[in-house]
PDB file of N, CA and C in Angstrom:
ATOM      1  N   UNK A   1      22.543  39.005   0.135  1.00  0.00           N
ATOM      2  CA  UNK A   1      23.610  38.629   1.019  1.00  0.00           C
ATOM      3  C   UNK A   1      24.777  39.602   0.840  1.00  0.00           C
ATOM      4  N   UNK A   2      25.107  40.046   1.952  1.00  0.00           N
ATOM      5  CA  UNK A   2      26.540  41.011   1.949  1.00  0.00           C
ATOM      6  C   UNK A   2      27.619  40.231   1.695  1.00  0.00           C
ATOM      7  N   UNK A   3      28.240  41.050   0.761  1.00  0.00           N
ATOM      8  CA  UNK A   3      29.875  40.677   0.449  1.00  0.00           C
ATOM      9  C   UNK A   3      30.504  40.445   1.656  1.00  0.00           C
ATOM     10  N   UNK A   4      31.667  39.728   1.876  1.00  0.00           N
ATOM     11  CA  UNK A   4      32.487  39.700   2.970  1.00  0.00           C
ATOM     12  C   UNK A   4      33.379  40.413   3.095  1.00  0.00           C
ATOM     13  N   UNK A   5      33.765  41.229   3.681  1.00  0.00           N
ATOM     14  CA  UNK A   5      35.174  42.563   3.564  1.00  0.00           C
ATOM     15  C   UNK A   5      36.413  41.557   4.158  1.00  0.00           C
ATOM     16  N   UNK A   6      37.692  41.827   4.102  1.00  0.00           N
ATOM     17  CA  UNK A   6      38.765  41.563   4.610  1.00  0.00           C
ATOM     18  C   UNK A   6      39.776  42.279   4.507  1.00  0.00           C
ATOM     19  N   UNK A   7      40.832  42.271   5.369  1.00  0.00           N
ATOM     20  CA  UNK A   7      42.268  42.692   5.178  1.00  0.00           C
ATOM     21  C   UNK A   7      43.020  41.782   4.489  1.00  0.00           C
ATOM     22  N   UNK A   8      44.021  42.502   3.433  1.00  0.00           N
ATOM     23  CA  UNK A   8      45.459  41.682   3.172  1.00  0.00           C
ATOM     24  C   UNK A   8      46.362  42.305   3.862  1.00  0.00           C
ATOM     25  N   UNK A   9      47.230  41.708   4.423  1.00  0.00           N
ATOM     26  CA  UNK A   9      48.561  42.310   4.996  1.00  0.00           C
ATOM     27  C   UNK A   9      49.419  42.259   3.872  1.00  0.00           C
ATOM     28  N   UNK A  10      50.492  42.989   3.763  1.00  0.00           N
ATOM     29  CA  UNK A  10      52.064  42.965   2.449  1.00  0.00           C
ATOM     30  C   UNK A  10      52.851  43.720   3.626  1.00  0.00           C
ATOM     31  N   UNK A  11      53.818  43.523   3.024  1.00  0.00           N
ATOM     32  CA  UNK A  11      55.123  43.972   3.382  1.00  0.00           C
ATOM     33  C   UNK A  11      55.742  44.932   2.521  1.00  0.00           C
ATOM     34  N   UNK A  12      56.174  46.248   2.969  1.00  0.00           N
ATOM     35  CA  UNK A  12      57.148  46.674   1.811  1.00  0.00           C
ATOM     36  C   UNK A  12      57.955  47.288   2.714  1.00  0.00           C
ATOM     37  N   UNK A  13      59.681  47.261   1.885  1.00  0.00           N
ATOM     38  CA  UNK A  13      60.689  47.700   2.646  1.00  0.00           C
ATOM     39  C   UNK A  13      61.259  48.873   1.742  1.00  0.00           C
ATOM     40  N   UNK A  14      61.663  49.662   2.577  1.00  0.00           N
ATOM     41  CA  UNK A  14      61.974  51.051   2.562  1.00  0.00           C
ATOM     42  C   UNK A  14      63.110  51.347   2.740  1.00  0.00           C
ATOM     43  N   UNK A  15      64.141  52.417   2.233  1.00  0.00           N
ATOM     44  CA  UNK A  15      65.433  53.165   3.109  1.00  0.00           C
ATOM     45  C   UNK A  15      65.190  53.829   3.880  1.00  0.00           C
ATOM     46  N   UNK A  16      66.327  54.138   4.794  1.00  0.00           N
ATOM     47  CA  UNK A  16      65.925  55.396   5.813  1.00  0.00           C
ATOM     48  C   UNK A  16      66.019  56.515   5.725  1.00  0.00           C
ATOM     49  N   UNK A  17      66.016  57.000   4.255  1.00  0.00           N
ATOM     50  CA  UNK A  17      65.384  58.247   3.838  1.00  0.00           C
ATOM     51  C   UNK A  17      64.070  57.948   4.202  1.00  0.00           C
ATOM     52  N   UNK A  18      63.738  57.325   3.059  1.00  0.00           N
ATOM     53  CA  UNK A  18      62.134  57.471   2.934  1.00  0.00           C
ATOM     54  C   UNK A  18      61.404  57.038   4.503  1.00  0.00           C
ATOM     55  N   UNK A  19      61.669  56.071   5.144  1.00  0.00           N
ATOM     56  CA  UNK A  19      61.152  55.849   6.357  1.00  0.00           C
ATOM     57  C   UNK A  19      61.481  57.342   7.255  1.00  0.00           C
ATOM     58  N   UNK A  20      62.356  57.891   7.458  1.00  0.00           N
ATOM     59  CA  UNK A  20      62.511  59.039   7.932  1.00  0.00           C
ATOM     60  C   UNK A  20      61.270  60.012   7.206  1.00  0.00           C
ATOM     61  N   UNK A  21      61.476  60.032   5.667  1.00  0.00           N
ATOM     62  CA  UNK A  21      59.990  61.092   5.307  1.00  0.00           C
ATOM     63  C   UNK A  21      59.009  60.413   5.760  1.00  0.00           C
ATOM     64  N   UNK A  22      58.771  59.400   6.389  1.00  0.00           N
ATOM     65  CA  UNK A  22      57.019  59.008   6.615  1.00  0.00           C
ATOM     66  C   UNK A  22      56.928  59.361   7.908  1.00  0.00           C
ATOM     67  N   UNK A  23      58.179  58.944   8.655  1.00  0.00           N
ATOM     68  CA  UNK A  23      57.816  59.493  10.299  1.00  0.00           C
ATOM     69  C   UNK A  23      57.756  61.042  10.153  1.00  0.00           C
ATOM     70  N   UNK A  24      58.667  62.091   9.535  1.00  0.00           N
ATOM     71  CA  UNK A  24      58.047  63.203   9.618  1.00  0.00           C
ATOM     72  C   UNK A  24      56.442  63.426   9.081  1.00  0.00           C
ATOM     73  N   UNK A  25      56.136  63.317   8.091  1.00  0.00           N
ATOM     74  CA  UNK A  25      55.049  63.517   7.662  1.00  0.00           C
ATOM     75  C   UNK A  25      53.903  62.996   8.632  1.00  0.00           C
ATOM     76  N   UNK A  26      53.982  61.721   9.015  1.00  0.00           N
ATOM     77  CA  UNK A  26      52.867  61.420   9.765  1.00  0.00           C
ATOM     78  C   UNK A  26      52.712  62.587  11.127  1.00  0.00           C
ATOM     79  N   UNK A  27      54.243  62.839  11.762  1.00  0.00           N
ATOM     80  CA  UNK A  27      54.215  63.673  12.758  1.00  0.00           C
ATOM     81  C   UNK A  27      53.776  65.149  12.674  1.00  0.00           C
ATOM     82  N   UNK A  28      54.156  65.415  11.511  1.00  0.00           N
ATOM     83  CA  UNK A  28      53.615  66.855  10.988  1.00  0.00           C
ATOM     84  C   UNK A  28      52.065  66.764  10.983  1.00  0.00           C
ATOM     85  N   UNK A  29      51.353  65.626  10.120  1.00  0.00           N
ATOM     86  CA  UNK A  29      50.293  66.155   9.865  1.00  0.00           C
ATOM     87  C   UNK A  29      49.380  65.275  11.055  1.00  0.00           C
ATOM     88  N   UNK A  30      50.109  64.525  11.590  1.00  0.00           N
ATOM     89  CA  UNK A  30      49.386  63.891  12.832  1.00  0.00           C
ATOM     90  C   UNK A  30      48.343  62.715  12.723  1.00  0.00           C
ATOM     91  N   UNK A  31      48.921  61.967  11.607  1.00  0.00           N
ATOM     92  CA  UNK A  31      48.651  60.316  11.364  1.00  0.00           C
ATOM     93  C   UNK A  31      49.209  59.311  11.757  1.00  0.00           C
ATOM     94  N   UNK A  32      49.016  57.978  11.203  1.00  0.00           N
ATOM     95  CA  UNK A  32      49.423  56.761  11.692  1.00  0.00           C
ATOM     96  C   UNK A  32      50.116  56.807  10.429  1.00  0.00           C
ATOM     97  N   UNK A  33      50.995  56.401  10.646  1.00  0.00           N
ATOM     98  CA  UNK A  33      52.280  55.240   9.193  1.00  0.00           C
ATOM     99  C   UNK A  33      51.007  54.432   8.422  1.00  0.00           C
ATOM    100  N   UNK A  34      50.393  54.027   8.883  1.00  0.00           N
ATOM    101  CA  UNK A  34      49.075  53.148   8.162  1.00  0.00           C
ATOM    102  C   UNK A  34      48.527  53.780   7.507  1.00  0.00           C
ATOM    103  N   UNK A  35      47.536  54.961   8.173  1.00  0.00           N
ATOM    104  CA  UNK A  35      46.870  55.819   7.164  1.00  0.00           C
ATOM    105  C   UNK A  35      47.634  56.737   6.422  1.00  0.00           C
ATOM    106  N   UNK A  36      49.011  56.914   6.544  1.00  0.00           N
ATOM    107  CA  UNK A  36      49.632  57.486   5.380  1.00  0.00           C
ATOM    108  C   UNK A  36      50.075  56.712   4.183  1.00  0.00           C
ATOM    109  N   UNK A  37      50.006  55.783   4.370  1.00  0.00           N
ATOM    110  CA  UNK A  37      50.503  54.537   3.487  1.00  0.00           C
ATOM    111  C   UNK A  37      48.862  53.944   2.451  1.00  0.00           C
ATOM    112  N   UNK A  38      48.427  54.482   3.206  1.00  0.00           N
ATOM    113  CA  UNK A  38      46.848  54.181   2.869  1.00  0.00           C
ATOM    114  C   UNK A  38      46.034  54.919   1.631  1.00  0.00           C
ATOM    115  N   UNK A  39      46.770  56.480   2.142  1.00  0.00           N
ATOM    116  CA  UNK A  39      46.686  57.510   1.515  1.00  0.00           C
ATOM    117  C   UNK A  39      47.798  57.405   0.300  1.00  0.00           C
ATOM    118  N   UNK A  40      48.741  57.631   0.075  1.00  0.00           N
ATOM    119  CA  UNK A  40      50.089  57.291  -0.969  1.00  0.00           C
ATOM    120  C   UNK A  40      48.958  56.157  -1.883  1.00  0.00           C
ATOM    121  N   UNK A  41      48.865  54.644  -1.255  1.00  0.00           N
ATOM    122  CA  UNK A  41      48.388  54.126  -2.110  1.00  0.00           C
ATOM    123  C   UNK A  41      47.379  54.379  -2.674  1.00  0.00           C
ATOM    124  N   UNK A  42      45.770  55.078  -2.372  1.00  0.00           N
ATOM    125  CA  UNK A  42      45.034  55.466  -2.576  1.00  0.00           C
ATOM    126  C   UNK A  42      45.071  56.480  -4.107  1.00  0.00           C
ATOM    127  N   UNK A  43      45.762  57.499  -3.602  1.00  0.00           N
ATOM    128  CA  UNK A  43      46.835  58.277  -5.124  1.00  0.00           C
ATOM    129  C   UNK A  43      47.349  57.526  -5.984  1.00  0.00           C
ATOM    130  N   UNK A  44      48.093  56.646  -5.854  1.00  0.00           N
ATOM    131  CA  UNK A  44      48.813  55.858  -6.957  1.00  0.00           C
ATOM    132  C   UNK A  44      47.615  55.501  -7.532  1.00  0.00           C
ATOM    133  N   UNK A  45      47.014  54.865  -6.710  1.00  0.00           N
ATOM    134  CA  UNK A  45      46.208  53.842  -7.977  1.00  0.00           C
ATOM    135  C   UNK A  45      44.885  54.550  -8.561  1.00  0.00           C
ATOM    136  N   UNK A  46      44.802  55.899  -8.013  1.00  0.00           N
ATOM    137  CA  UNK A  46      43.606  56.843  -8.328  1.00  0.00           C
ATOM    138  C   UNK A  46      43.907  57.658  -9.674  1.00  0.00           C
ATOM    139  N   UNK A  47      45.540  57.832  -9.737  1.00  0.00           N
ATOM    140  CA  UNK A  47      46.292  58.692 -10.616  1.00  0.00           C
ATOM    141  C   UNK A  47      46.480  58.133 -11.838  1.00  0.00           C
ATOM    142  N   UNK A  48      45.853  57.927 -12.706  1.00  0.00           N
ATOM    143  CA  UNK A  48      46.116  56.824 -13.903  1.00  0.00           C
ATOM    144  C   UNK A  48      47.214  57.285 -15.014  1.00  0.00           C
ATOM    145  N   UNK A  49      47.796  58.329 -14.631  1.00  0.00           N
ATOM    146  CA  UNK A  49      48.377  59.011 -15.096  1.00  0.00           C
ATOM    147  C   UNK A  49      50.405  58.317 -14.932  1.00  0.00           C
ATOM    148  N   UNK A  50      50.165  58.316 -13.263  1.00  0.00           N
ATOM    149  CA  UNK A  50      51.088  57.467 -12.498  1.00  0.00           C
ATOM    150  C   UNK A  50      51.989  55.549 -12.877  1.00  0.00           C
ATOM    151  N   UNK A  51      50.063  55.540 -13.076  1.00  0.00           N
ATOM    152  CA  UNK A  51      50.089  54.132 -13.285  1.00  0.00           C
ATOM    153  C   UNK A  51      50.508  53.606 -14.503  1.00  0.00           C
ATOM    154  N   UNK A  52      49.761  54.722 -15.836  1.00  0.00           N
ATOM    155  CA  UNK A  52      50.092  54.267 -17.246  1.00  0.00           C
ATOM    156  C   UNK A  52      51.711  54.587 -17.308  1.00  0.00           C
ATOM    157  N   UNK A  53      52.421  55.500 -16.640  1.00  0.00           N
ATOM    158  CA  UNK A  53      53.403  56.203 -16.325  1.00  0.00           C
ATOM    159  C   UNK A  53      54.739  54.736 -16.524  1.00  0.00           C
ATOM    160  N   UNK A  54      53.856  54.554 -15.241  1.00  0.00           N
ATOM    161  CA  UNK A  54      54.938  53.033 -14.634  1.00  0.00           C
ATOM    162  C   UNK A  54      54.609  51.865 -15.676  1.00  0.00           C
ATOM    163  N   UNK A  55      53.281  51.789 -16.393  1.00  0.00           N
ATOM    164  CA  UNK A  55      53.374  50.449 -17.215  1.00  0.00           C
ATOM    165  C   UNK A  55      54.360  50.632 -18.542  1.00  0.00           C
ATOM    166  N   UNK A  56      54.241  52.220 -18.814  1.00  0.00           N
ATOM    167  CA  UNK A  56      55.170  52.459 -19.928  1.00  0.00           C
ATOM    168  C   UNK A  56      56.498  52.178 -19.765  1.00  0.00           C
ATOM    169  N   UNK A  57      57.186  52.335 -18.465  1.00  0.00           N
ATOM    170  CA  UNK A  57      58.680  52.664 -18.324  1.00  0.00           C
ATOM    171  C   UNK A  57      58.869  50.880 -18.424  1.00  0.00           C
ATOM    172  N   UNK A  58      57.827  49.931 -17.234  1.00  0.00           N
ATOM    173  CA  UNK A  58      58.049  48.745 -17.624  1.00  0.00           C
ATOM    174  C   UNK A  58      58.427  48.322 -18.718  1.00  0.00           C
ATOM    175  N   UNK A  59      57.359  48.589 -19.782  1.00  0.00           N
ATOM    176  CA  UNK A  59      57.358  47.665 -21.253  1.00  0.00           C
ATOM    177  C   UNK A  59      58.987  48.484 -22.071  1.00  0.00           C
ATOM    178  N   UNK A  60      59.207  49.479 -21.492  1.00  0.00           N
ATOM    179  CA  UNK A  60      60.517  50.147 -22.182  1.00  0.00           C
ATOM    180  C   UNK A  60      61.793  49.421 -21.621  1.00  0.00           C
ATOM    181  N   UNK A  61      61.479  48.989 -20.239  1.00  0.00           N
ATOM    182  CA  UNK A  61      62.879  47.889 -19.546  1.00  0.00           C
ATOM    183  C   UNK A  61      62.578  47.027 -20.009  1.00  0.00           C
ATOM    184  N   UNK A  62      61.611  46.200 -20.466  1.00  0.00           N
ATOM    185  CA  UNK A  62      61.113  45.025 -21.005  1.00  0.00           C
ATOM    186  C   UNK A  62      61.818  45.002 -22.269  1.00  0.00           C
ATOM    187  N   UNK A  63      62.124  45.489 -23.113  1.00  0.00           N
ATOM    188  CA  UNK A  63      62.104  45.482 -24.546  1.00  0.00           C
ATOM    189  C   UNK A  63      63.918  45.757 -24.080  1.00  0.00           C
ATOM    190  N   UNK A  64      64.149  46.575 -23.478  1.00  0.00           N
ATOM    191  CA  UNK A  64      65.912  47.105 -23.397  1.00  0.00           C
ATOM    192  C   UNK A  64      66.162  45.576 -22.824  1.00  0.00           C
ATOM    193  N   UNK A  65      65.506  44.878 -21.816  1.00  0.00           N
ATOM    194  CA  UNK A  65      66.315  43.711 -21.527  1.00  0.00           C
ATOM    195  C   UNK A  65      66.359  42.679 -22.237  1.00  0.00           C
ATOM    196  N   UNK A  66      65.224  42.622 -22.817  1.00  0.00           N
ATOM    197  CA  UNK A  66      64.977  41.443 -23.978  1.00  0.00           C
ATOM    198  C   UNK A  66      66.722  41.702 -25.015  1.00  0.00           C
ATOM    199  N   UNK A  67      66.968  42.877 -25.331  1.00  0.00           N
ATOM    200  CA  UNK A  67      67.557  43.466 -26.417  1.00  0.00           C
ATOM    201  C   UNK A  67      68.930  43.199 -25.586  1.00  0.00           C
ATOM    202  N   UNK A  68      69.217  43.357 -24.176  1.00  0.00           N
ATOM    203  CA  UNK A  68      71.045  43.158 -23.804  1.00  0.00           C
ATOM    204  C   UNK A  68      70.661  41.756 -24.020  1.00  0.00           C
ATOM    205  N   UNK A  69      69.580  40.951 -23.541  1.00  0.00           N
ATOM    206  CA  UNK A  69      69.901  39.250 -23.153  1.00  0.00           C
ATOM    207  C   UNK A  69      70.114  38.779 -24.593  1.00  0.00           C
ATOM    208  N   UNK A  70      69.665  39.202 -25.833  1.00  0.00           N
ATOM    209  CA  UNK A  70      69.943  38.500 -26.893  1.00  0.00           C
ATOM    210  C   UNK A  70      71.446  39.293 -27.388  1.00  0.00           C
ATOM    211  N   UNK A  71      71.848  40.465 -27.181  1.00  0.00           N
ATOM    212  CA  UNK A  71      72.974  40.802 -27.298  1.00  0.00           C
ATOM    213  C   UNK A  71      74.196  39.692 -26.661  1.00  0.00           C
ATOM    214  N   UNK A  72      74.194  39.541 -25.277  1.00  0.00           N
ATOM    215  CA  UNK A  72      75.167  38.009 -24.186  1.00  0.00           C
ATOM    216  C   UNK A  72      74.536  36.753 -24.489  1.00  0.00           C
ATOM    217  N   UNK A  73      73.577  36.587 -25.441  1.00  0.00           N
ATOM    218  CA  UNK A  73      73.216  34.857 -24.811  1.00  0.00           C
ATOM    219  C   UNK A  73      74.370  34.372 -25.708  1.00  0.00           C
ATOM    220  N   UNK A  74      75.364  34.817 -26.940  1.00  0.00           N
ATOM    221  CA  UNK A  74      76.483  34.132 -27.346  1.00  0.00           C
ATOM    222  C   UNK A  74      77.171  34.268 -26.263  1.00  0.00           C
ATOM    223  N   UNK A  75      77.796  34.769 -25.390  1.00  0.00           N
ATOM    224  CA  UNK A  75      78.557  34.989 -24.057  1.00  0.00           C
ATOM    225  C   UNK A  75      78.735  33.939 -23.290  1.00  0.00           C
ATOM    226  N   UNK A  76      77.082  34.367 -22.918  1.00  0.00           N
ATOM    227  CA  UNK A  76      76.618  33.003 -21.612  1.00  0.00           C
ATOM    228  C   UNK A  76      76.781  31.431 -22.320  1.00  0.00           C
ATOM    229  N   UNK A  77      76.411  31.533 -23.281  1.00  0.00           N
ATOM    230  CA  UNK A  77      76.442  29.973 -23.854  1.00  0.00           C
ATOM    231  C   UNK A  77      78.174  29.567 -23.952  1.00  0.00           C
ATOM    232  N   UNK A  78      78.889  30.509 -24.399  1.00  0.00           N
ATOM    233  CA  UNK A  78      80.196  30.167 -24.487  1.00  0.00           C
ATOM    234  C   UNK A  78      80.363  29.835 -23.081  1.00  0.00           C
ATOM    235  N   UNK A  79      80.889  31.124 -22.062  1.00  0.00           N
ATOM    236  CA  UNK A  79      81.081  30.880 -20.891  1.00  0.00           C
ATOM    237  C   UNK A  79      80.525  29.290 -20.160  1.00  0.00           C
ATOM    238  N   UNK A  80      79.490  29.325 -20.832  1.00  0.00           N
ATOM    239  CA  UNK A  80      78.515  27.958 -19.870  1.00  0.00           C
ATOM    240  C   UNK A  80      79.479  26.934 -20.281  1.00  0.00           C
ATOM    241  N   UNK A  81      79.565  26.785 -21.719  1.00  0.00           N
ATOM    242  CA  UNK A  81      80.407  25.758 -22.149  1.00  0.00           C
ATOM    243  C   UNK A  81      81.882  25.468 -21.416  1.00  0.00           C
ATOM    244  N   UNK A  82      82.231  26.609 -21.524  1.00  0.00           N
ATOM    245  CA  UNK A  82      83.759  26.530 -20.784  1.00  0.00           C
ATOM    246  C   UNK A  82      83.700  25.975 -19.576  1.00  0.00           C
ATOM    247  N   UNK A  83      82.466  26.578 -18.751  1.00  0.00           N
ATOM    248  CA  UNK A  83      82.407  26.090 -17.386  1.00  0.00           C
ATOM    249  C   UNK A  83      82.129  24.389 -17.006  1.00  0.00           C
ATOM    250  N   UNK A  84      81.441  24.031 -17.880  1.00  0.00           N
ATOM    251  CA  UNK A  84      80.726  22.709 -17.898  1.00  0.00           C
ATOM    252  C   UNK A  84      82.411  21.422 -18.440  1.00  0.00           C
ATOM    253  N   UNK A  85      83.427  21.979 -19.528  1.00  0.00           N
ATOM    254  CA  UNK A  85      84.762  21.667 -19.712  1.00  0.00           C
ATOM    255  C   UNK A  85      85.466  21.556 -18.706  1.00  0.00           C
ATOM    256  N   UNK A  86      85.439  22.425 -17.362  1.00  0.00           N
ATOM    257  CA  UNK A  86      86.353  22.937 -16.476  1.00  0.00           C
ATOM    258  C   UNK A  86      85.523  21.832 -15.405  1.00  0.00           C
ATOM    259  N   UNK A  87      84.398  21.659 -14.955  1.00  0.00           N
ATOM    260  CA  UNK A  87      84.068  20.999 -14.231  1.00  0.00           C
ATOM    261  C   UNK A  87      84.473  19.611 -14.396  1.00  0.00           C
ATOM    262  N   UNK A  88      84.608  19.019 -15.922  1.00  0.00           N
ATOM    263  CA  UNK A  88      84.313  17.717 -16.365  1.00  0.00           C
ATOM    264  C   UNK A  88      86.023  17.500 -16.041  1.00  0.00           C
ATOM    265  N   UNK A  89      86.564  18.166 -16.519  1.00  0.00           N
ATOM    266  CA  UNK A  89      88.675  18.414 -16.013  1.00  0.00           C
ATOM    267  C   UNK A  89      88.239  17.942 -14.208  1.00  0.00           C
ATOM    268  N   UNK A  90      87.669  18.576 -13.233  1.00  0.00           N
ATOM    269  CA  UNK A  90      87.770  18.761 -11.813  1.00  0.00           C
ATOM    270  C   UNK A  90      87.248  17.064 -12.074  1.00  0.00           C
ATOM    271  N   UNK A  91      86.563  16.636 -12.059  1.00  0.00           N
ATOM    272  CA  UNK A  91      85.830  15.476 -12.025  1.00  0.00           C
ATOM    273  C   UNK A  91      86.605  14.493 -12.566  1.00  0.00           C
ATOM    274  N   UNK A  92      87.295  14.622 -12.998  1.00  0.00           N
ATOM    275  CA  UNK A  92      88.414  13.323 -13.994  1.00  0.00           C
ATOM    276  C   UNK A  92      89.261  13.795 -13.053  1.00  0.00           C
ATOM    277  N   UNK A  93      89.996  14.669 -12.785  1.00  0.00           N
ATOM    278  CA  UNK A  93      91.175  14.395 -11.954  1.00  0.00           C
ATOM    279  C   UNK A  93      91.670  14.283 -10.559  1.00  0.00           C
ATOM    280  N   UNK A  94      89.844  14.156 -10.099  1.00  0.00           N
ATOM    281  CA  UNK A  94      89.390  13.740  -8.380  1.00  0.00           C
ATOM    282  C   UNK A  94      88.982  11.890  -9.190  1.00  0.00           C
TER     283      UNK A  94
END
């Protein structure tokens, strides 16, 4: 029995730089926005080079954010407190 093929549709949004480079490019080389988009993705995910590229920079924002959020969570907890004081003041004197 044959597999069943399908499409997913996604969405991705762009500036109008880059939307400007896709309409040239497609016009230059005389494609659809689809099959250039087709192609781009095709590379990314062919390029493992790209990909390990991007999982590295992730786990490096991963670790820098972990590292500011425990730097502010005394901040936020203060602040929260103050805020939660200031509300309980609005509420007593309505």
């Amino acid at each position: 029995m044959e597999k069943a093929t399908y499409q997913k549709h996604f969405s991705v949004i762009i500036n109008d730089r880059i939307a400007d480079r896709l309409a040239q490019f497609c016009s230059t080389v005389g494609i659809s926005e689809n099959a250039a988009v087709e192609i781009a993705m095709n590379y990314f995910f062919d390029d493992p080079q790209i990909v390990n590229g991007l999982m590295k920079g992730y786990r490096e924002m991963a670790n820098l954010n972990r590292e500011i959020s425990h730097d502010f969570s005394c901040c936020e907890e203060d602040a929260d407190f103050h805020l939660t004081q200031y509300r309980q003041r609005l509420q007593n004197f309505h």
